[in-house]
Amino acid sequence: MTVTLLVLGSGTSQGVPAIGCRCDTCRSSDPRDNRLRPSVLLSVDGINILIDTSSDFRQQMLRYGVTRIDAVLYTHHHFDHIGGFDDLRQYNFLQKQAMQLYGLEETLEEIRLTFRYAFGGARQSGGGLPSAHMHPVLGGETFTAGGIPVMPIPVMHGVLPILGYRIGDIAYLTDLNAIPADSYPLLENLDVLVLDALRHRAHPTHYSLEEAVEAARRIGARRTLFTHIAHNIHHERDSALLPDEMEFLYDGMMITSMQHSP
Ligand SMILES: [Zn+2]
Ligand SMILES: [Zn+2]
Ligand SMILES: [Zn+2]
């Protein structure tokens, strides 16, 4: 199985540049310092699986010419990861069917609450509502999305249990500051690991860069790429701090992985 990962957004919740900020990263002319809200698209044999509908979803779909989405996997319900939900209705229109959404039951419930109008809460339905089928999943139990096997990986985002996802030998773990011991066996033999590394200083719900490097060493993927990057991290300057097999993700980056493990 060949899996291609396209980075739609590598930034933290406020995006980079941050509104009104004059720091080196926010004023950088390097396109790698320009980060939309966090999301990736995984493609396997022509099936497109999106992870999260970020607040920049519409812009991301236009920028990268994504004309089909077969399934959406949600990591958790924070707004930077679900904010683009309403624009899924364009894919309802293009594909003439409801969108298939996967996530923890708690995450799906929060989406129903946040976008209440799309789930029976609208006074009139003539305005074009997104249509979705929700599929609750459980950490550590493989499911199929668009016919592709997906492993949900339990991780901790502060006190909130959320999910990362593994498809083939690529894993995407964002918004976390701890990996439960039971999740490490699900991360063996990875070709590519995408991992949260918010900033240099410690944070109560995200890995700092130092913590992320340590977790990445323990997981031991062939290649690790850091995401959910705040403006405190400058791509070129801070890349010098990283071990050889680790790097910062940037928007538009494309990574292909061949599956080796069974
Ligand atoms: Zn986030
Ligand atoms: Zn800044
Ligand atoms: Zn979050």
Short mmCIF file of C-alpha atoms and ligand atoms in Angstrom, two decimals:
data_model
loop_
_atom_site.label_atom_id
_atom_site.label_comp_id
_atom_site.label_asym_id
_atom_site.label_seq_id
_atom_site.Cartn_x
_atom_site.Cartn_y
_atom_site.Cartn_z
CA MET A 1 0.00 0.00 0.00
CA THR A 2 1.34 3.42 -0.97
CA VAL A 3 0.11 6.33 1.14
CA THR A 4 0.62 9.97 0.17
CA LEU A 5 0.28 12.70 2.77
CA LEU A 6 -0.35 16.29 1.67
CA VAL A 7 0.09 18.96 4.34
CA LEU A 8 -2.89 21.32 4.17
CA GLY A 9 -1.95 23.21 7.33
CA SER A 10 1.00 22.97 9.75
CA GLY A 11 0.09 25.86 12.03
CA THR A 12 -1.31 26.21 15.51
CA SER A 13 -4.86 27.31 16.31
CA GLN A 14 -4.33 31.00 15.47
CA GLY A 15 -2.35 30.28 12.29
CA VAL A 16 0.98 31.87 11.34
CA PRO A 17 1.32 34.80 10.87
CA ALA A 18 -0.77 35.68 13.91
CA ILE A 19 -3.00 38.70 13.39
CA GLY A 20 -1.13 41.89 14.32
CA CYS A 21 2.16 40.17 15.28
CA ARG A 22 5.50 41.65 14.18
CA CYS A 23 7.81 38.80 15.29
CA ASP A 24 10.52 37.34 12.98
CA THR A 25 8.38 34.36 11.97
CA CYS A 26 5.21 36.36 11.36
CA ARG A 27 7.18 38.82 9.16
CA SER A 28 9.21 36.04 7.45
CA SER A 29 9.24 35.92 3.64
CA ASP A 30 9.93 32.15 3.76
CA PRO A 31 6.69 30.41 2.66
CA ARG A 32 7.44 27.64 5.18
CA ASP A 33 6.73 30.15 7.96
CA ASN A 34 3.24 30.73 6.60
CA ARG A 35 1.04 28.11 8.27
CA LEU A 36 -2.68 27.48 7.92
CA ARG A 37 -4.62 25.69 10.64
CA PRO A 38 -3.77 21.99 11.16
CA SER A 39 -5.02 19.40 8.66
CA VAL A 40 -3.61 16.77 6.29
CA LEU A 41 -4.97 14.81 3.35
CA LEU A 42 -4.01 11.15 3.01
CA SER A 43 -4.44 9.50 -0.38
CA VAL A 44 -4.40 5.74 -0.87
CA ASP A 45 -5.14 4.21 -4.29
CA GLY A 46 -7.19 7.25 -5.33
CA ILE A 47 -9.17 7.37 -2.06
CA ASN A 48 -8.87 10.74 -0.29
CA ILE A 49 -9.07 10.70 3.49
CA LEU A 50 -9.01 14.08 5.22
CA ILE A 51 -7.90 14.49 8.83
CA ASP A 52 -9.91 17.33 10.43
CA THR A 53 -11.81 20.16 8.73
CA SER A 54 -9.70 23.09 9.90
CA SER A 55 -10.80 26.71 10.22
CA ASP A 56 -8.95 27.25 6.89
CA PHE A 57 -10.67 24.30 5.17
CA ARG A 58 -12.14 26.20 2.21
CA GLN A 59 -8.86 27.95 1.44
CA GLN A 60 -6.97 24.65 1.72
CA MET A 61 -9.32 22.81 -0.65
CA LEU A 62 -9.01 25.61 -3.22
CA ARG A 63 -5.25 25.99 -2.85
CA TYR A 64 -4.57 22.27 -3.37
CA GLY A 65 -7.40 21.56 -5.83
CA VAL A 66 -9.05 18.86 -3.73
CA THR A 67 -12.18 17.90 -5.67
CA ARG A 68 -13.10 14.71 -3.82
CA ILE A 69 -13.13 13.64 -0.16
CA ASP A 70 -14.11 10.07 0.67
CA ALA A 71 -14.01 10.34 4.47
CA VAL A 72 -13.08 12.73 7.28
CA LEU A 73 -11.28 11.50 10.40
CA TYR A 74 -11.59 13.84 13.37
CA THR A 75 -8.85 14.00 16.02
CA HIS A 76 -10.91 16.09 18.48
CA HIS A 77 -13.41 18.93 18.63
CA HIS A 78 -11.28 22.05 19.18
CA PHE A 79 -12.37 24.70 16.71
CA ASP A 80 -9.11 24.83 14.73
CA HIS A 81 -9.83 21.16 13.83
CA ILE A 82 -13.57 21.36 13.08
CA GLY A 83 -14.15 24.99 11.99
CA GLY A 84 -14.43 24.15 8.27
CA PHE A 85 -17.23 21.61 8.79
CA ASP A 86 -19.89 23.74 7.09
CA ASP A 87 -17.97 23.80 3.79
CA LEU A 88 -18.24 20.02 3.51
CA ARG A 89 -21.59 20.78 1.90
CA GLN A 90 -19.79 21.59 -1.34
CA TYR A 91 -18.59 17.96 -1.39
CA ASN A 92 -22.16 16.80 -0.69
CA PHE A 93 -23.06 18.71 -3.84
CA LEU A 94 -20.13 17.42 -5.93
CA GLN A 95 -20.40 13.80 -4.79
CA LYS A 96 -24.20 13.72 -4.40
CA GLN A 97 -23.99 11.97 -1.04
CA ALA A 98 -23.52 12.59 2.66
CA MET A 99 -19.95 12.90 3.96
CA GLN A 100 -18.68 10.04 6.12
CA LEU A 101 -17.20 11.29 9.41
CA TYR A 102 -15.21 9.25 11.94
CA GLY A 103 -14.11 10.12 15.46
CA LEU A 104 -14.64 9.43 19.13
CA GLU A 105 -18.30 9.62 20.18
CA GLU A 106 -17.47 12.67 22.35
CA THR A 107 -15.88 14.45 19.37
CA LEU A 108 -18.85 13.74 17.10
CA GLU A 109 -21.25 14.93 19.80
CA GLU A 110 -19.33 18.22 20.13
CA ILE A 111 -19.56 18.68 16.34
CA ARG A 112 -23.33 18.11 16.55
CA LEU A 113 -23.55 20.74 19.31
CA THR A 114 -21.30 23.30 17.60
CA PHE A 115 -23.05 22.96 14.23
CA ARG A 116 -26.53 22.38 15.66
CA TYR A 117 -28.25 23.85 12.61
CA ALA A 118 -26.93 20.96 10.45
CA PHE A 119 -28.41 18.32 12.75
CA GLY A 120 -32.06 19.28 12.95
CA GLY A 121 -31.60 22.62 14.72
CA ALA A 122 -32.25 24.93 11.75
CA ARG A 123 -35.56 26.83 11.54
CA GLN A 124 -35.54 26.32 7.79
CA SER A 125 -33.38 24.05 5.69
CA GLY A 126 -33.33 26.00 2.43
CA GLY A 127 -29.91 27.60 3.07
CA GLY A 128 -27.77 24.63 2.10
CA LEU A 129 -26.84 22.48 5.07
CA PRO A 130 -23.91 20.09 5.29
CA SER A 131 -24.98 16.47 5.36
CA ALA A 132 -22.93 13.90 7.25
CA HIS A 133 -23.06 10.35 8.51
CA MET A 134 -21.22 9.97 11.79
CA HIS A 135 -19.35 6.81 12.69
CA PRO A 136 -18.07 6.61 16.29
CA VAL A 137 -14.77 4.74 16.58
CA LEU A 138 -12.74 3.40 19.49
CA GLY A 139 -9.02 3.91 20.09
CA GLY A 140 -6.97 0.83 19.20
CA GLU A 141 -9.72 -0.77 17.09
CA THR A 142 -9.11 -0.77 13.34
CA PHE A 143 -11.96 0.44 11.13
CA THR A 144 -12.27 1.09 7.42
CA ALA A 145 -12.91 4.51 5.87
CA GLY A 146 -13.48 4.59 2.11
CA GLY A 147 -12.44 0.92 2.17
CA ILE A 148 -9.02 1.80 3.65
CA PRO A 149 -8.00 0.29 7.03
CA VAL A 150 -7.37 2.97 9.66
CA MET A 151 -5.96 2.53 13.17
CA PRO A 152 -7.12 5.15 15.71
CA ILE A 153 -4.35 5.88 18.23
CA PRO A 154 -5.37 7.10 21.72
CA VAL A 155 -3.31 10.10 22.92
CA MET A 156 -3.77 12.69 25.67
CA HIS A 157 -4.37 16.41 24.97
CA GLY A 158 -4.06 17.69 28.54
CA VAL A 159 -6.91 15.95 30.38
CA LEU A 160 -8.74 15.22 27.11
CA PRO A 161 -8.38 11.75 25.55
CA ILE A 162 -8.28 12.28 21.77
CA LEU A 163 -7.22 10.30 18.67
CA GLY A 164 -4.34 10.23 16.26
CA TYR A 165 -4.58 8.03 13.17
CA ARG A 166 -2.36 5.53 11.41
CA ILE A 167 -2.84 4.48 7.79
CA GLY A 168 -0.26 2.02 6.50
CA ASP A 169 3.08 3.15 7.88
CA ILE A 170 2.15 6.83 8.27
CA ALA A 171 0.83 8.11 11.61
CA TYR A 172 -0.55 11.59 12.36
CA LEU A 173 -0.58 12.61 16.03
CA THR A 174 -1.52 16.22 16.71
CA ASP A 175 -2.61 18.12 19.82
CA LEU A 176 -1.05 15.91 22.45
CA ASN A 177 1.26 16.13 25.41
CA ALA A 178 1.33 12.45 26.36
CA ILE A 179 1.13 9.03 24.71
CA PRO A 180 -0.39 6.27 26.88
CA ALA A 181 1.82 3.17 27.22
CA ASP A 182 -0.79 1.05 25.38
CA SER A 183 -0.51 3.26 22.31
CA TYR A 184 3.21 2.71 21.71
CA PRO A 185 2.74 -0.80 20.23
CA LEU A 186 0.36 0.75 17.67
CA LEU A 187 3.22 3.01 16.53
CA GLU A 188 5.83 0.34 15.80
CA ASN A 189 7.62 0.13 12.43
CA LEU A 190 6.48 3.55 11.23
CA ASP A 191 7.93 4.97 8.08
CA VAL A 192 6.60 8.49 8.74
CA LEU A 193 5.41 10.03 12.00
CA VAL A 194 3.77 13.44 12.11
CA LEU A 195 3.86 14.76 15.67
CA ASP A 196 2.69 17.86 17.55
CA ALA A 197 5.50 20.26 18.53
CA LEU A 198 3.90 23.57 19.43
CA ARG A 199 6.80 25.76 20.55
CA HIS A 200 10.01 25.80 22.62
CA ARG A 201 8.43 26.47 26.02
CA ALA A 202 6.36 23.84 27.85
CA HIS A 203 2.57 23.96 27.41
CA PRO A 204 -0.19 22.23 29.44
CA THR A 205 -1.80 20.45 26.46
CA HIS A 206 0.83 20.27 23.69
CA TYR A 207 4.32 18.83 23.36
CA SER A 208 7.09 21.39 23.40
CA LEU A 209 9.76 20.84 20.75
CA GLU A 210 12.06 19.20 23.29
CA GLU A 211 9.30 16.85 24.51
CA ALA A 212 8.32 16.03 20.93
CA VAL A 213 11.90 15.10 20.01
CA GLU A 214 12.05 12.81 23.04
CA ALA A 215 8.73 11.12 22.18
CA ALA A 216 9.80 10.79 18.54
CA ARG A 217 13.03 9.05 19.62
CA ARG A 218 11.03 6.58 21.70
CA ILE A 219 8.67 5.83 18.78
CA GLY A 220 11.60 5.54 16.37
CA ALA A 221 9.91 6.21 13.03
CA ARG A 222 12.23 6.30 10.03
CA ARG A 223 11.28 9.95 9.58
CA THR A 224 9.49 12.36 11.97
CA LEU A 225 7.87 15.65 10.99
CA PHE A 226 6.61 18.20 13.50
CA THR A 227 3.33 20.08 13.12
CA HIS A 228 0.83 22.40 14.91
CA ILE A 229 3.67 24.93 14.94
CA ALA A 230 3.30 28.29 16.65
CA HIS A 231 5.02 31.52 15.56
CA ASN A 232 7.76 31.09 18.18
CA ILE A 233 9.29 28.52 15.82
CA HIS A 234 11.08 29.89 12.75
CA HIS A 235 11.44 27.17 10.12
CA GLU A 236 15.00 27.75 8.94
CA ARG A 237 16.51 28.99 12.22
CA ASP A 238 15.02 26.21 14.36
CA SER A 239 15.52 23.39 11.86
CA ALA A 240 19.18 23.53 12.89
CA LEU A 241 18.15 22.26 16.34
CA LEU A 242 16.63 19.03 15.03
CA PRO A 243 18.22 15.57 14.73
CA ASP A 244 18.80 14.33 11.13
CA GLU A 245 15.67 12.16 10.93
CA MET A 246 13.40 14.96 12.18
CA GLU A 247 12.12 18.12 10.47
CA PHE A 248 9.35 20.68 10.54
CA LEU A 249 6.33 20.15 8.34
CA TYR A 250 5.29 23.01 6.07
CA ASP A 251 2.12 23.71 4.14
CA GLY A 252 2.07 22.08 0.71
CA MET A 253 4.69 19.47 1.63
CA MET A 254 3.94 16.05 0.15
CA ILE A 255 5.27 12.80 1.61
CA THR A 256 4.92 9.32 0.14
CA SER A 257 5.31 6.16 2.17
CA MET A 258 5.41 2.53 1.03
CA GLN A 259 4.04 0.11 3.61
CA HIS A 260 6.60 -2.39 4.82
CA SER A 261 4.96 -3.81 7.94
CA PRO A 262 2.16 -6.38 7.50
ZN ZN B 1 -5.22 22.27 17.59
ZN ZN B 2 4.46 36.28 15.53
ZN ZN B 3 -6.73 20.94 20.50
#
